[in-house]
């Protein structure tokens, strides 16, 4: 059996690390997370940066995924029926809500962002297409875990990391969260993944009534929530969007 090339394995692990959790990471964080010497990690990052797969923020020196990955991934994303069907509806949702909209699917024990509509203002924003989000703490992940048996199993099997003091990690408590999501048809993330950020998501079904993805509104907690509850008009809007995409995919009674 042919041996894997270690440098490529390390580069792949580095890209996966940058795709999940923190949006930007420093050299020390990357080296420590992957158990690499700083010199080795820097050499790989320098090569990935030269190829456009990684970008370095000039102010902080931290690294993030580069635009070349998006260009390569578009050949897959452009033929993804869910994304194609959701384009118009997610644009409308971002415009009506005034917040960012994400479309996600289950992928490798997490949520893969396959479409991202920017918040319709002039603020500086980072495109998150191709990023991975955790199943247990994000609104997208909770909805997928509540409705998709595979996602549910994966969310229960992996370590549920506490990203903030509000993150639900215990198995019984997490199951209660999923039951609540199924009962009301949507899920929320109120500073459970990122401090100051809240989101609300609803599931998308296909013609077989199978969950194929989820759509979420994401923004600052003070805009998305009233007190400790998600604004009702945003819940209604994200559910309407999910139903519309589901109907376009052939689902009945949505």
XYZ file of C-alpha atoms in Angstrom:
254
model
C 0.000 0.000 0.000
C 1.340 3.405 -0.970
C 2.148 5.723 1.915
C 0.447 9.086 2.280
C 2.576 12.180 1.761
C 3.025 13.738 5.199
C 3.365 17.333 4.013
C 0.080 17.083 2.111
C -1.658 15.541 5.123
C -0.426 18.415 7.280
C -1.544 21.006 4.731
C -4.996 19.399 4.531
C -5.258 19.351 8.338
C -4.286 23.031 8.404
C -6.985 23.965 5.909
C -9.605 22.031 7.894
C -8.495 23.807 11.075
C -8.843 27.213 9.424
C -12.281 26.224 8.079
C -13.783 25.634 11.521
C -14.072 27.393 14.854
C -12.201 30.699 14.929
C -12.332 32.672 11.673
C -8.622 33.619 11.922
C -5.777 31.873 13.722
C -2.232 32.876 14.605
C 0.876 30.818 13.849
C 1.221 29.652 17.463
C -2.414 28.528 17.604
C -2.089 26.571 14.364
C 1.185 24.925 15.337
C -0.141 23.986 18.785
C -3.456 22.629 17.471
C -1.722 20.386 14.929
C 1.214 19.454 17.188
C 3.741 20.944 14.756
C 6.913 22.923 15.259
C 6.410 26.613 14.491
C 8.975 26.468 11.703
C 7.192 23.552 10.034
C 3.777 25.197 10.372
C 5.116 28.490 9.000
C 6.636 26.757 5.986
C 3.336 25.067 5.113
C 1.405 28.304 5.629
C 3.835 30.210 3.428
C 3.360 27.670 0.630
C -0.448 27.692 0.979
C -0.380 31.493 0.985
C 1.690 31.597 -2.200
C -0.884 29.358 -3.907
C -3.812 31.490 -2.713
C -5.258 28.828 -0.404
C -4.486 30.871 2.719
C -4.441 34.620 3.360
C -2.682 36.528 6.145
C -4.268 39.564 7.730
C -1.617 42.337 7.538
C -2.790 44.015 10.757
C -2.975 41.012 13.102
C -0.722 38.539 11.278
C -3.412 35.878 11.648
C -4.305 33.432 8.895
C -7.621 32.587 7.212
C -8.765 30.602 4.180
C -7.972 32.166 0.804
C -10.102 32.922 -2.229
C -8.497 30.199 -4.361
C -10.356 27.557 -2.345
C -13.638 29.259 -3.162
C -12.802 29.297 -6.861
C -11.988 25.572 -6.850
C -15.054 24.750 -4.796
C -17.431 26.613 -7.073
C -17.311 23.795 -9.630
C -19.024 21.649 -6.978
C -21.232 24.295 -5.452
C -22.610 25.547 -8.769
C -24.138 22.144 -9.518
C -25.510 21.706 -6.030
C -29.269 21.734 -6.507
C -30.013 22.979 -3.025
C -27.830 26.037 -3.477
C -29.223 26.749 -6.922
C -32.814 26.536 -5.703
C -32.107 28.725 -2.671
C -30.313 31.648 -4.349
C -33.321 33.896 -4.900
C -35.015 33.042 -1.599
C -31.887 33.645 0.504
C -31.239 36.965 -1.241
C -34.796 38.004 -0.371
C -34.340 36.832 3.226
C -31.170 38.883 3.714
C -32.852 41.943 2.232
C -36.014 41.648 4.359
C -34.226 40.766 7.613
C -31.286 43.113 7.205
C -28.951 40.335 8.395
C -26.559 37.756 6.956
C -28.046 34.517 5.649
C -26.266 31.146 5.563
C -27.222 27.919 3.828
C -25.677 24.782 5.321
C -25.542 21.012 4.820
C -24.242 18.103 6.871
C -20.606 17.329 6.055
C -17.898 15.467 7.987
C -19.429 15.761 11.474
C -20.225 19.437 10.988
C -22.168 21.967 8.938
C -20.669 23.024 5.610
C -21.666 26.535 4.530
C -22.541 26.275 0.842
C -24.032 29.761 0.389
C -23.649 33.049 2.251
C -25.546 36.267 1.563
C -23.939 39.322 3.152
C -25.822 41.618 5.481
C -27.162 44.366 3.188
C -25.160 47.278 4.560
C -21.716 48.766 3.963
C -19.933 46.966 6.792
C -16.820 44.891 6.148
C -17.745 41.193 6.003
C -15.894 37.939 5.309
C -17.345 35.395 2.872
C -17.885 32.135 4.758
C -18.704 29.784 1.878
C -16.766 26.575 2.493
C -16.444 27.171 6.238
C -17.419 24.474 8.708
C -19.631 25.092 11.735
C -20.244 22.737 14.687
C -23.410 20.672 14.873
C -24.156 21.059 18.571
C -23.954 24.807 19.103
C -25.055 26.559 15.896
C -28.659 27.051 14.820
C -27.919 25.323 11.513
C -26.336 22.359 13.289
C -29.136 21.973 15.798
C -31.794 21.956 13.074
C -29.897 19.347 11.074
C -29.332 17.250 14.216
C -33.022 17.492 15.108
C -34.316 16.358 11.724
C -31.547 14.253 10.162
C -30.829 10.918 11.926
C -27.264 10.849 10.552
C -26.557 14.353 11.835
C -28.115 13.412 15.169
C -25.830 10.407 15.545
C -22.764 12.410 14.607
C -23.632 15.232 17.009
C -24.063 12.736 19.844
C -20.870 10.829 19.072
C -18.427 13.739 18.867
C -17.107 15.836 21.735
C -19.454 18.782 22.243
C -17.035 21.579 23.018
C -18.130 24.547 25.143
C -17.363 27.568 22.957
C -19.015 29.981 25.420
C -20.626 29.631 28.864
C -23.995 29.239 27.103
C -23.028 26.215 24.988
C -25.087 23.096 25.757
C -22.762 20.093 25.975
C -24.437 17.424 28.161
C -26.126 14.590 26.220
C -29.475 14.830 28.027
C -29.600 18.612 27.822
C -28.635 18.486 24.151
C -31.388 15.956 23.420
C -33.871 18.311 25.085
C -32.673 21.118 22.829
C -33.276 18.936 19.761
C -36.735 17.886 20.958
C -37.617 21.546 21.416
C -36.360 22.316 17.915
C -38.484 19.554 16.390
C -41.557 20.694 18.334
C -41.404 24.278 17.092
C -39.761 23.722 13.687
C -36.697 25.912 14.197
C -33.592 26.298 16.342
C -31.614 29.205 17.727
C -28.050 29.926 18.756
C -27.832 32.799 21.231
C -24.123 33.349 21.890
C -23.519 29.602 22.130
C -20.853 29.558 19.419
C -19.565 33.133 19.252
C -19.933 35.840 21.892
C -22.229 38.611 20.698
C -23.626 36.598 17.770
C -27.076 35.010 17.501
C -28.798 33.038 14.758
C -32.058 31.281 13.973
C -32.423 28.417 11.473
C -35.086 26.235 9.883
C -34.793 22.898 8.025
C -35.120 22.395 4.273
C -36.695 19.168 2.933
C -36.740 17.540 -0.476
C -39.612 15.786 -2.322
C -39.115 12.690 -0.163
C -39.532 14.902 2.929
C -35.910 14.194 3.809
C -33.892 16.990 5.453
C -31.266 18.122 2.943
C -30.016 21.315 4.575
C -30.936 24.337 6.627
C -31.072 28.113 6.267
C -30.180 30.614 8.979
C -30.284 34.316 9.738
C -27.192 35.434 11.662
C -26.330 38.763 13.262
C -25.474 40.684 16.398
C -27.422 39.377 19.373
C -28.924 42.793 20.117
C -30.451 42.906 16.619
C -31.556 39.281 16.340
C -33.004 38.964 19.847
C -35.414 40.802 22.115
C -34.291 40.189 25.689
C -33.554 36.452 25.704
C -35.787 35.466 22.787
C -35.264 35.537 19.016
C -37.387 38.216 17.361
C -40.615 36.567 16.191
C -40.525 38.249 12.776
C -37.088 36.709 12.089
C -38.360 33.255 13.088
C -41.284 33.643 10.694
C -39.023 34.915 7.906
C -36.469 32.094 8.114
C -39.244 29.472 8.273
C -40.963 30.985 5.232
C -37.667 30.893 3.338
C -37.070 27.236 4.269
C -40.599 26.302 3.164
C -40.150 28.116 -0.156
C -36.876 26.322 -0.921
C -38.431 23.012 0.138
C -41.334 23.566 -2.263
C -38.882 24.323 -5.078
C -37.174 21.016 -4.298
C -40.492 19.221 -4.688
C -41.528 18.890 -1.063
C -45.259 18.838 -0.455
C -47.211 20.727 2.239
C -44.501 23.318 2.885
